[in-house]
PDB file of C-alpha atoms and ligand atoms in Angstrom:
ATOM      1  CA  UNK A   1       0.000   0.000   0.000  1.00  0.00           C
ATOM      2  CA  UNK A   2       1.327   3.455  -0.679  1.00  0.00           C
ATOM      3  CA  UNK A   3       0.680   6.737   0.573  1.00  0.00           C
ATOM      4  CA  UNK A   4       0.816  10.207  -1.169  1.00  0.00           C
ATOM      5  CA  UNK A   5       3.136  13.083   0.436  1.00  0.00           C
ATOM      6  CA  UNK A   6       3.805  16.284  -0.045  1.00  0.00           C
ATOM      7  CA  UNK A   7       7.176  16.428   1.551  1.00  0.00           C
ATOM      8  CA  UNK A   8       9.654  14.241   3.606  1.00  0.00           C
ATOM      9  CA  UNK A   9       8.679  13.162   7.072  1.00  0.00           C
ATOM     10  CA  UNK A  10       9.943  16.015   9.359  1.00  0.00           C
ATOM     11  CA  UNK A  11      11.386  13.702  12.401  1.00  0.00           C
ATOM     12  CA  UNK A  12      12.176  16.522  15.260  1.00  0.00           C
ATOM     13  CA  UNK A  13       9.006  18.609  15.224  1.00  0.00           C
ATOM     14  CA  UNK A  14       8.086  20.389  18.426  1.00  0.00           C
ATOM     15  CA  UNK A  15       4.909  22.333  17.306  1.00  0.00           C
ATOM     16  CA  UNK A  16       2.681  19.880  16.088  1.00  0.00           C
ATOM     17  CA  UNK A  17       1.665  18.549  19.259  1.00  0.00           C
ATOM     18  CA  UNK A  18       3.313  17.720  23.005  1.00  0.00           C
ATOM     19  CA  UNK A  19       6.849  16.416  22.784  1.00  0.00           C
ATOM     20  CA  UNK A  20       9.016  15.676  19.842  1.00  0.00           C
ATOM     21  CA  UNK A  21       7.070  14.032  17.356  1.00  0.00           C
ATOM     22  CA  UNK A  22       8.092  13.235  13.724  1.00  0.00           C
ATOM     23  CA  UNK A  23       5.191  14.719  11.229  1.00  0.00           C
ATOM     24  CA  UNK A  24       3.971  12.933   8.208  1.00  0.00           C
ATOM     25  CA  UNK A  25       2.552  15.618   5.217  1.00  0.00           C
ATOM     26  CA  UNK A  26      -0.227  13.846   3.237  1.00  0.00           C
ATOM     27  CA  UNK A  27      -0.584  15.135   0.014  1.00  0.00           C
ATOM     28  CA  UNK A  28      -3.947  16.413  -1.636  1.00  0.00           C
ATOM     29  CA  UNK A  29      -6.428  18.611   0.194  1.00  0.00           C
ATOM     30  CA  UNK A  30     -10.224  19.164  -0.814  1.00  0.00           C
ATOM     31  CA  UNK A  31     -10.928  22.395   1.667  1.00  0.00           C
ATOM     32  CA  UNK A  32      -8.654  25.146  -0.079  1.00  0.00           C
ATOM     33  CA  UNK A  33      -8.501  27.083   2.780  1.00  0.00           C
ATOM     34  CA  UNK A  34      -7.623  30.865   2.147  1.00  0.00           C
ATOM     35  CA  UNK A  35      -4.808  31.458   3.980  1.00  0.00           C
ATOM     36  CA  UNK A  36      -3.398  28.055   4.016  1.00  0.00           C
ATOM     37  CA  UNK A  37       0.565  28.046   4.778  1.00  0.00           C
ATOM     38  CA  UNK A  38       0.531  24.825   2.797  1.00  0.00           C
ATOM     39  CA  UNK A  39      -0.645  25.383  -0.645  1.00  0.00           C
ATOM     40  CA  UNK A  40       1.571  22.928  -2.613  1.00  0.00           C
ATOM     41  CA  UNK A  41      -0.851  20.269  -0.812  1.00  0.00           C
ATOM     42  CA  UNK A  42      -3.614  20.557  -2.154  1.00  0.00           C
ATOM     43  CA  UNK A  43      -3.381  18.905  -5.852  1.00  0.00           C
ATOM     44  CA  UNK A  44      -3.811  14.845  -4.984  1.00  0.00           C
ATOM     45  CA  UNK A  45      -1.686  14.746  -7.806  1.00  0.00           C
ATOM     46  CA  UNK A  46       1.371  16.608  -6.393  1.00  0.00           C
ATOM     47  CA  UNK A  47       3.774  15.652  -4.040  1.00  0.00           C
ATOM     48  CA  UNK A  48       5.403  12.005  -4.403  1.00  0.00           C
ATOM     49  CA  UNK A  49       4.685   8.427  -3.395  1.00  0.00           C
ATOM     50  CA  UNK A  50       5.810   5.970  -0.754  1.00  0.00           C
ATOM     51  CA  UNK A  51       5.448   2.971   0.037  1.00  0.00           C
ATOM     52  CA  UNK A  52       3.663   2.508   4.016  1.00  0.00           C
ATOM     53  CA  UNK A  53       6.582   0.218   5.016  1.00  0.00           C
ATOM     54  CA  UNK A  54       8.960   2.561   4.042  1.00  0.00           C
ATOM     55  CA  UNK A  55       7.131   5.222   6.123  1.00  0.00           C
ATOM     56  CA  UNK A  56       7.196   2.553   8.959  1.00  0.00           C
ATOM     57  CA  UNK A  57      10.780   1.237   8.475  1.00  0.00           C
ATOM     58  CA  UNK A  58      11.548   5.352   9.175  1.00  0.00           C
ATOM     59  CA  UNK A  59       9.549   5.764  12.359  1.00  0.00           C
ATOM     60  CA  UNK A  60      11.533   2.513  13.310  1.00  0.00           C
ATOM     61  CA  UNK A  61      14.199   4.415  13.819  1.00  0.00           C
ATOM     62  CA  UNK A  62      12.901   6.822  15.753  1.00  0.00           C
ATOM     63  CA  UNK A  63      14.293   7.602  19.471  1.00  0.00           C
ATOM     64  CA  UNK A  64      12.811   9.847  22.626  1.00  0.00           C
ATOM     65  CA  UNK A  65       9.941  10.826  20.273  1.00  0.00           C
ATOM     66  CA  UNK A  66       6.177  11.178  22.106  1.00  0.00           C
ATOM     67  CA  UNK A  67       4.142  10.478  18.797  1.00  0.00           C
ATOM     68  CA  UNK A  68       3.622  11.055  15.298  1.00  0.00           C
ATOM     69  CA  UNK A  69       1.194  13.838  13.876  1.00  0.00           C
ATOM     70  CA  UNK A  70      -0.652  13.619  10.698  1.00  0.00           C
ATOM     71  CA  UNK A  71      -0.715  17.306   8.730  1.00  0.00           C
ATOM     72  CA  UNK A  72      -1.226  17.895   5.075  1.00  0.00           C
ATOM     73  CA  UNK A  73      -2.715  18.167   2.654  1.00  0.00           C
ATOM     74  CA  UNK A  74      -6.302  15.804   4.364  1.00  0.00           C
ATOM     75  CA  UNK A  75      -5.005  13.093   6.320  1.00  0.00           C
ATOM     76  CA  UNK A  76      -8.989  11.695   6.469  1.00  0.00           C
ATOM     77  CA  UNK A  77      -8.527  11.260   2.463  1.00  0.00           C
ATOM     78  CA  UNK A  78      -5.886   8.992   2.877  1.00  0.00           C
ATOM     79  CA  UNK A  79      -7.289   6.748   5.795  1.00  0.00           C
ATOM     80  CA  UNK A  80      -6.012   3.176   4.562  1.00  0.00           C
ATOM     81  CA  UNK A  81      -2.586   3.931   4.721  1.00  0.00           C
ATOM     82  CA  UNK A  82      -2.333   6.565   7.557  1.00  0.00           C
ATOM     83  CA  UNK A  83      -4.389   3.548   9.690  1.00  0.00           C
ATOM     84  CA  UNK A  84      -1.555   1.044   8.992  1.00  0.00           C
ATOM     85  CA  UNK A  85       0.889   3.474   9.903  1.00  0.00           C
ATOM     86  CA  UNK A  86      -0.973   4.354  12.959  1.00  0.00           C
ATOM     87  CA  UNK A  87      -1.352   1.007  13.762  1.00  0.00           C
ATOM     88  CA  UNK A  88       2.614  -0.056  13.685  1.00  0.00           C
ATOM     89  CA  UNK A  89       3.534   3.691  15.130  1.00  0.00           C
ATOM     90  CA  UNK A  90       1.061   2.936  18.817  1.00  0.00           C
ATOM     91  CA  UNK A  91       2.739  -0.906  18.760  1.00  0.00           C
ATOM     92  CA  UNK A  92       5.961   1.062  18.764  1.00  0.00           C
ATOM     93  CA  UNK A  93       4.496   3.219  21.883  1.00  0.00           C
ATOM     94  CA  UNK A  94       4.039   6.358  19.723  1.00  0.00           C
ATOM     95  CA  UNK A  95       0.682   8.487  20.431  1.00  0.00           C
ATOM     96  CA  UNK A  96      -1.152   9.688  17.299  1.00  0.00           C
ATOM     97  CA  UNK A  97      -1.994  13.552  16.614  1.00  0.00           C
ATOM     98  CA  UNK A  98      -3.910  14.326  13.338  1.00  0.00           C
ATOM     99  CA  UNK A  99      -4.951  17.301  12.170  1.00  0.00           C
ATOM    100  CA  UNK A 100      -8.421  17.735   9.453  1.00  0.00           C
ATOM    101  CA  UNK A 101      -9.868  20.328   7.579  1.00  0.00           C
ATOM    102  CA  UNK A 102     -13.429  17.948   8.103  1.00  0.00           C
ATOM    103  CA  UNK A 103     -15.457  19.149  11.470  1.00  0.00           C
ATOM    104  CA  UNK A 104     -15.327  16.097  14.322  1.00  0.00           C
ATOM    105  CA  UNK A 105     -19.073  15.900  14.565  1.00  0.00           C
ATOM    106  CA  UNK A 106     -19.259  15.445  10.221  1.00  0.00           C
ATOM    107  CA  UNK A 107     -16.517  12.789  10.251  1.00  0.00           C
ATOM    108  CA  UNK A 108     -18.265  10.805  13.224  1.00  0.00           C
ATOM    109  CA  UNK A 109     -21.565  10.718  11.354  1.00  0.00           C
ATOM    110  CA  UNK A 110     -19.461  10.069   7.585  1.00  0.00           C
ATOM    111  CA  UNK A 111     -17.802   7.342   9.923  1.00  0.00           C
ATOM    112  CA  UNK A 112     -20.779   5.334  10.815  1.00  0.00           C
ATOM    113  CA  UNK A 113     -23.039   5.928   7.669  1.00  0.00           C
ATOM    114  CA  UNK A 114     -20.369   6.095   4.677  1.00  0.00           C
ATOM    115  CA  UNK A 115     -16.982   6.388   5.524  1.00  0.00           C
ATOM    116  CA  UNK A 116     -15.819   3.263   7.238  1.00  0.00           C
ATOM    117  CA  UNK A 117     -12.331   3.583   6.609  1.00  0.00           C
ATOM    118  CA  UNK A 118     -12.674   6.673   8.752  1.00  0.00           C
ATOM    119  CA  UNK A 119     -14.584   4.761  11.263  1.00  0.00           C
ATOM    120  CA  UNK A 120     -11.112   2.674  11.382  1.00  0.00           C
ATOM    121  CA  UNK A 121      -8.603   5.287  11.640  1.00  0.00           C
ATOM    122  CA  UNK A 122     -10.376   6.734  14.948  1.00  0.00           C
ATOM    123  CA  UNK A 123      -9.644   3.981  16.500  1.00  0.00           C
ATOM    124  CA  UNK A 124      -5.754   4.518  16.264  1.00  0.00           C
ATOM    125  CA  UNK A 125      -6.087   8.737  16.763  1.00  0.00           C
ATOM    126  CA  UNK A 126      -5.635  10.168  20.177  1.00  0.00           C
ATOM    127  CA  UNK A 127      -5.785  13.759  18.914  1.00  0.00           C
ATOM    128  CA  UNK A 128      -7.909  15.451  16.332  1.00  0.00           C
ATOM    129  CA  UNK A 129      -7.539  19.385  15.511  1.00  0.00           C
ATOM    130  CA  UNK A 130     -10.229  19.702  13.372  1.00  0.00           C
ATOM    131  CA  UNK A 131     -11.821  21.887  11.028  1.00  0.00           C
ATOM    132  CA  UNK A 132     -10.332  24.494   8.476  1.00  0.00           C
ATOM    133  CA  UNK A 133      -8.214  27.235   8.841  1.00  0.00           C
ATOM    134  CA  UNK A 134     -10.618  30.417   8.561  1.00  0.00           C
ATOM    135  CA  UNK A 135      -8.669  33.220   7.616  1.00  0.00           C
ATOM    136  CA  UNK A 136     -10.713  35.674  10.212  1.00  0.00           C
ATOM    137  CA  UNK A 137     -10.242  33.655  13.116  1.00  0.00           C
ATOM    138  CA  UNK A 138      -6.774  33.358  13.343  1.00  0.00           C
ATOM    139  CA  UNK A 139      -4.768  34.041  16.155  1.00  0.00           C
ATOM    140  CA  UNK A 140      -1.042  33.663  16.584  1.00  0.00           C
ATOM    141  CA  UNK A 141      -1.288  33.040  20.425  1.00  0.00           C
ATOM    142  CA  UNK A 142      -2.721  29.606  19.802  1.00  0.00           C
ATOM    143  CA  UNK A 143      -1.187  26.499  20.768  1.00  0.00           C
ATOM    144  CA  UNK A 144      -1.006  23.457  17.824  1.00  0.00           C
ATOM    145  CA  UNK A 145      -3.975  25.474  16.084  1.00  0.00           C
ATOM    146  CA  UNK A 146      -4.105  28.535  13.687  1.00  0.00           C
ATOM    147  CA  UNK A 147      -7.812  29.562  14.067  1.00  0.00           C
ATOM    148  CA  UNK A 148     -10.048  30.068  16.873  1.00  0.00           C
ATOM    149  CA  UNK A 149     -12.567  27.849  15.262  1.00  0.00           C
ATOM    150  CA  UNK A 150     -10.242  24.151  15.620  1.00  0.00           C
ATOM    151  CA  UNK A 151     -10.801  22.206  18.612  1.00  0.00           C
ATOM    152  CA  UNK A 152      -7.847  20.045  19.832  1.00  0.00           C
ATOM    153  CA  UNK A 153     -10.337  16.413  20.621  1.00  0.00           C
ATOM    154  CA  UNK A 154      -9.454  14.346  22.780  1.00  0.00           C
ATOM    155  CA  UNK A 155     -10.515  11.129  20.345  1.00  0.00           C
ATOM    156  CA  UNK A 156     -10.721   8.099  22.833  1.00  0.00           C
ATOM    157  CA  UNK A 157     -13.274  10.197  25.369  1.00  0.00           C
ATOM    158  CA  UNK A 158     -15.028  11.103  22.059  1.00  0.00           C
ATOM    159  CA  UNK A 159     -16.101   8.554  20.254  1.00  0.00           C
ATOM    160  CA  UNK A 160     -16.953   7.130  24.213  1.00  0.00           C
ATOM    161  CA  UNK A 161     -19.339   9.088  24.628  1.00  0.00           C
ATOM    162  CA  UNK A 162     -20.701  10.441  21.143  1.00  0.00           C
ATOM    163  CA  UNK A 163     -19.214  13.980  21.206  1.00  0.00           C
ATOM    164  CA  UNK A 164     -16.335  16.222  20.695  1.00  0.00           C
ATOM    165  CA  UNK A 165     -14.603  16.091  24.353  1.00  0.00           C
ATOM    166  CA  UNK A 166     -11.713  18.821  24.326  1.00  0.00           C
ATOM    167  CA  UNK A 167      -8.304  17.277  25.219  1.00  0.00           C
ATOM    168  CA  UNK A 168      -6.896  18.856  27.856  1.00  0.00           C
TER     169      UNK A 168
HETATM  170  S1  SF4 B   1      -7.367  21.977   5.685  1.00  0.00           S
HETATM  171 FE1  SF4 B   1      -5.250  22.579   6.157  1.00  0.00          FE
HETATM  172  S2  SF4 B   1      -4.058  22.004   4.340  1.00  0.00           S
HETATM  173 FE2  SF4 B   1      -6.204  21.960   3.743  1.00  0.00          FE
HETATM  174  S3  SF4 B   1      -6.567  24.012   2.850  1.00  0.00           S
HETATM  175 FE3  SF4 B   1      -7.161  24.078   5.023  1.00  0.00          FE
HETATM  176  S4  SF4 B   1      -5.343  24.834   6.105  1.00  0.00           S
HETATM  177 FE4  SF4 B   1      -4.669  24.124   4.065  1.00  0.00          FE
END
């Protein structure tokens, strides 16, 4: 299985979440933001493949890092292979971050009714930020978020009980 990205895996990133944590870039996003820092992303048919062992055989390697973050580019439109790499990176003892342009409360209903791929990925996220970056409701004092509309979900006490549950 292979997986589309729009840049090399950064391995020593200390913004996208608590800790060190090595950030994968999917490639190909449907939301277009305006004001997106990451432009180049959004074409699925930019950026280069990869094989998901590869990906895997790189986090092998990786030492004193808390977790891995999924950024893009639309992680959700790539669920397959980010799931199998979320599944080797938490048997590794890595916690999973991911951010989406797609609102928690859409993706949980897409989950159950349509999506089921997404439906599988949840199960291996600890972290959501979701929804898009709006332009209007940004604010530089924010931390792992650009706009004041993203929530940072705590995903395990979520899908619990039904509804977004802010991580804390
Ligand atoms: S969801 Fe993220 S990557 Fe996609 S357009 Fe919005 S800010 Fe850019």
């Amino acid at each position: 299985m292979k997986i589309r990205l729009a840049a090399p895996i950064t391995k020593d990133s200390i913004v996208d979440g608590p800790g060190i944590r090595a950030v994968i870039w999917t490639q190909g996003c449907p939301h277009k933001c305006v004001g997106c820092h990451n432009p180049h992303t959004h074409s699925v048919d930019g950026g280069f493949e990869l094989e998901v062992e590869e990906v895997v055989e790189q986090l092998s390697k990786l030492k004193l890092h808390k977790g891995i973050t999924f950024s893009g580019g639309e992680p959700m439109d790539q669920a397959a292979p980010c799931t199998e790499i979320a599944k080797r990176a938490k048997q590794k003892g890595l916690d999973i971050w991911l951010y989406t342009g797609y609102v928690f409360e859409n993706i949980l209903c897409d989950a159950s009714a349509i999506r089921p791929e997404w439906r599988e990925l949840l199960q291996y996220v600890d972290v959501m930020i979701d929804g898009p970056f709006i332009e209007k409701m940004k604010n530089l004092l924010l931390k792992f978020r650009g706009s004041e509309n993203q929530r940072i979900i705590d995903i395990p006490k979520s899908l619990a009980q039904g509804k977004a549950i802010l991580f804390e």
